[in-house]
Each structure stands twice: as structure tokens, then as C-alpha cells.
Amino acid sequence: MSTLLSEEDLNDFISPALACTKPTVINKEPVNVNDKGEYEVSKEPTELEKVSITLSDCLACSGCITSSEEIMLSRQSYSVFLNDWKKLNDLPADKEDNETVNNKKKILCVSIAPQCRISLADNYDMSIEEFDLCFMNFIKNYFQGKYVVGTQMGRNLTISRTNDKLIALKKEGKLDERPMLSAICPGFVIYTEKTKPNLVPLLLNVKSPQQITGSLLMDSLAEDEQMYHLTLMPCFDKKLEASRPDGENEVHCVITPKEFVSMLEELEVDFNSYRIQDENLFYEMSPEGWDPRIHWSSNSGSSSGGYAYQYILEMQNLNPGTKILEIPGKNSNVVEYRLIDPNDINRGTIASSAELSGFRNIQNMVRNLDRKSIKNNGAKRKIQVLRKRNTSTQMQKLSLSNNSNAINKPLVADPYKTDYIEVNASPGGCINGGGLINNEQSTVRKRALAQELSDKYSKSFNLVDPIKMGRMLDETSKSGSRPYEYEFHAVEQDQEKDLVTVGNTW
Ligand code: SF4
């Protein structure tokens, strides 16, 4: 396991001391029957046996480490990468550079998520562009990496595929009862697979930008090349995602910005010495067909990817004359986007989506959706009627004026009744991931830095239209024939588990 990973590093986990959910098992003594055939009543133990908690008892709740996670982390650290990298270069004497025994050249490809670029640029006191150039220069010259890319091409496909699926489901009326849930955050996916089997069918199975970027890189290599893909991601959970069997060979090693900084310390490398102003590097380090103005860019919406916002944007384009209401939730980690027609209140809510982050909100969400799943059809119909009624009441308020700002009472987000929820385990989303650099000591200052990074995120990147870009890529490249889908499975539990109490660090 990475020596860097410690409890303090993870800001998105349930504190074991307060929230351990291992059920207490009482081992009952077998019933004794005496010679006369009478039952002998034994005494109930006055003291329960001490419960011993092992890693394998833990839930994989947004960043916590379980036994499987422990194994995966041992496969995914910068030490593993350094070893693998040495092997790429430890070649038999009779072979040319970078040539392996099976005659395929091993190519080091590196991708980096936008949240990591923000975090590392802030850490090295650089602008985003300065950091990107310095990072490419370092990978090229220190590790002899061939390609260095941002993850926006992968994200464009994640967004366009997500929209395709949601719009098809919407047309079929399949989003009326329960929303679909994004599966981009592995912390949430693992939690759902392990503890909420009822909700697994709600996970939208589109792969994340991390995995799709890996697949795109693989497709851009020549026949005689073999990829080794290192990626920098904002949290430790991304290592688990890379280790899923349905994403084999797409990503070989995931490290976080914290690990990247420690790796440079261990290698005694001064990152600043790789500063460079040669903008040609953007093209030199991009695979053929990859436009650096696209793969280094971002898109509008949340700093975790903007999936909820991009869905509602496309629905707005499909329904001209409509208006998007951004409705705050009960806390800052919930927001709803609701599409309405200000000129025709009878249309009600045309489409809606929500962003929801942090484990407390996730718990409320799964409870609500779980309850819905056990109601009978009649009850479901009532919910739908109620939902429509609520919507029309709200629309009546809106109709008091053509200007939606004149609503008497502020609307409150209702994420569980939307079409789609973008779920993120870290409160505040990926810009607050546990692998980003935040050396502040107090919780208040940590939050302030996370907010500062979030503000920088919204100002630092060129924005592209991910829906158009994703579809264009599908039409013009091999990606059109790739499904980019996860296969989710509920993990069978031997005992009924549910969360009873929650104590956490947020
Ligand atoms: S919200 Fe983002 S950073 Fe946080 S656990 Fe999920 S994927 Fe990782």
C-alpha cells in the first residue's frame, strides 16, 4: 500500500470509530435436551463478545479502505509506477530502445484530470498553462513519455453517451419514477454495489473520462505499440475504478497529486527546473488526431464533470423557448436544474437533473430511493400524481410573473424527483478529492482552500461543447464502435447490513 495513504489524507470517509456498521452477531448456544426429554434453559450471556473488525468488514464508503481496496492500492501507487517504468526500460541488450520481447514498443502515455492540474499548479505557484507545459516537459524528458493529455476528450464522450442514454430513457417514460444515477464517482459506485443492491439498476453504466481516455489512447497507438497508461486523478477511489475487470488495460496506474509531489521528492527532482515556454509541446505530446485545444479544455457545469448540467442543456436545446431554473438544495452540496416553459405552465417540469455530493446527502438519497423501490405500483402512481401536482403548484407561482425571479417563495431542490442525479462522494465534488494537495491544518482553512480551488477551476479553462465534440468523435474515429459501458454487479452480503449511525469528518 502507498506509504502516503493515511486516515488524515482521506477527507471523504466514514470515521470507523463512530460509524462502524458491522452487525453484532450473537452466537446462540445449541438447545440442550436432558435425559427426560426436557429442554434445559441456558443463561443468556450478560456481556456481548467483543467485536473484532477487520478491513474486510468495512464498507467501501467513499474512500474508506477495505481488504480488496488494500490489495488494489498496493497495485496502484507511485512506487508501483516507478518499478513498472524501470521494467519498460530494462530491456535485453540485443533489443533496441523501448522494444519488448513480443516486438511491441512499450509506450508511456500520461493523462491528468483538470482538478489535479488546478491543485498542482496552485502547489507550484504556476498558472495552468505554465503547469501543463512544465508537466509535459518533465514527463517527456525524465520518463521518456510519448504522450501527455488532458482528459476532456474522454469526458466529451462520457457526457454525450450519458445524454444519449438519458434522452432515450426519458422518451420511454423510464425516468418518471426514479432518477438514474451517475457512475462516474467510484466511491459511490462501490458503496452502491456493496450495500444497496436495489439501487444498482439505477446506475447509468457509462464509463468515466479516466477509463474512456485510456481506451482512446489505446486506439491511437500504432500496431507495433503497446500502451502503459499512467493517470493523475483527484482521489484514491480512482485506483479502484482502474482495477475493475470491465476496464482492463485502459489504465495501468493511478496516482494522486499528493503522490506525484512525494514521488518527485523521492526522486530528488526540482519540478520548477522543467519550466518551459515552448507551446509546440502541446502538439508534440498529443497523439495524432488529438487537438490539444480540446483535450486540455473543460466544459460548463460542476467541477466534477458537469454531467447534470450538460443533460439539462441538451434538453433545453431540444425544447426551444424553455428556461433552466437553478434551484439550491437544503445545503450547498445539492442543486437542481429544472427545465420549464415560462410561456406554457401546463407543460410542468420538462426535464430536471441534480448535483448531489457528500456522504450525508448520499445516505438521504439512497434511503429515499430505497423506499420508492419497495412501494407497490399503485403507490408509485400516487407519487407521480403528487409530483405533477407539486410541479403545477410551483408553476402557478412562477406564472405570477413572466419573470421567474418574482417567485413568492423560493423553490427548494428536490433531487430525488429529477431524471438524473450526478452523485459525488466528496463534499463539493472532485475539486475536493482526498488526493488533492491541501496542507492546511484546520478544517475551516481546508474548506477555504477547496473553495479557492473551485473558484480557480471555473476560471482557468477554455470551455468546449462536450456534446457536439463527443458525437463528432464517435462519427470520425474508432470510438463510435466502442460501448464504453460498465458492468455493475451487486456484491452479495452474507448478512443484512445498513448504516445506523454516521459520524464523519465533513
Ligand atoms: S467525488 Fe470525485 S474525487 Fe471524490 S471520491 Fe468521487 S470521483 Fe473521487
Short mmCIF file of N, CA and C in Angstrom, two decimals, residues 94 127 132 331 379:
data_model
loop_
_atom_site.label_atom_id
_atom_site.label_comp_id
_atom_site.label_asym_id
_atom_site.label_seq_id
_atom_site.Cartn_x
_atom_site.Cartn_y
_atom_site.Cartn_z
N ASP A 94 20.21 -7.07 -26.74
CA ASP A 94 20.12 -7.13 -28.20
C ASP A 94 18.87 -6.43 -28.75
N SER A 127 0.61 29.27 -13.31
CA SER A 127 -0.70 29.33 -13.98
C SER A 127 -0.95 27.93 -14.56
N ASP A 132 0.93 23.01 -17.21
CA ASP A 132 0.76 22.00 -18.26
C ASP A 132 2.07 21.81 -19.04
N ASN A 331 -28.74 22.13 1.42
CA ASN A 331 -27.38 22.52 1.79
C ASN A 331 -26.59 22.77 0.50
N ALA A 379 -48.93 2.74 -5.35
CA ALA A 379 -48.30 3.82 -4.60
C ALA A 379 -47.43 4.66 -5.51
#
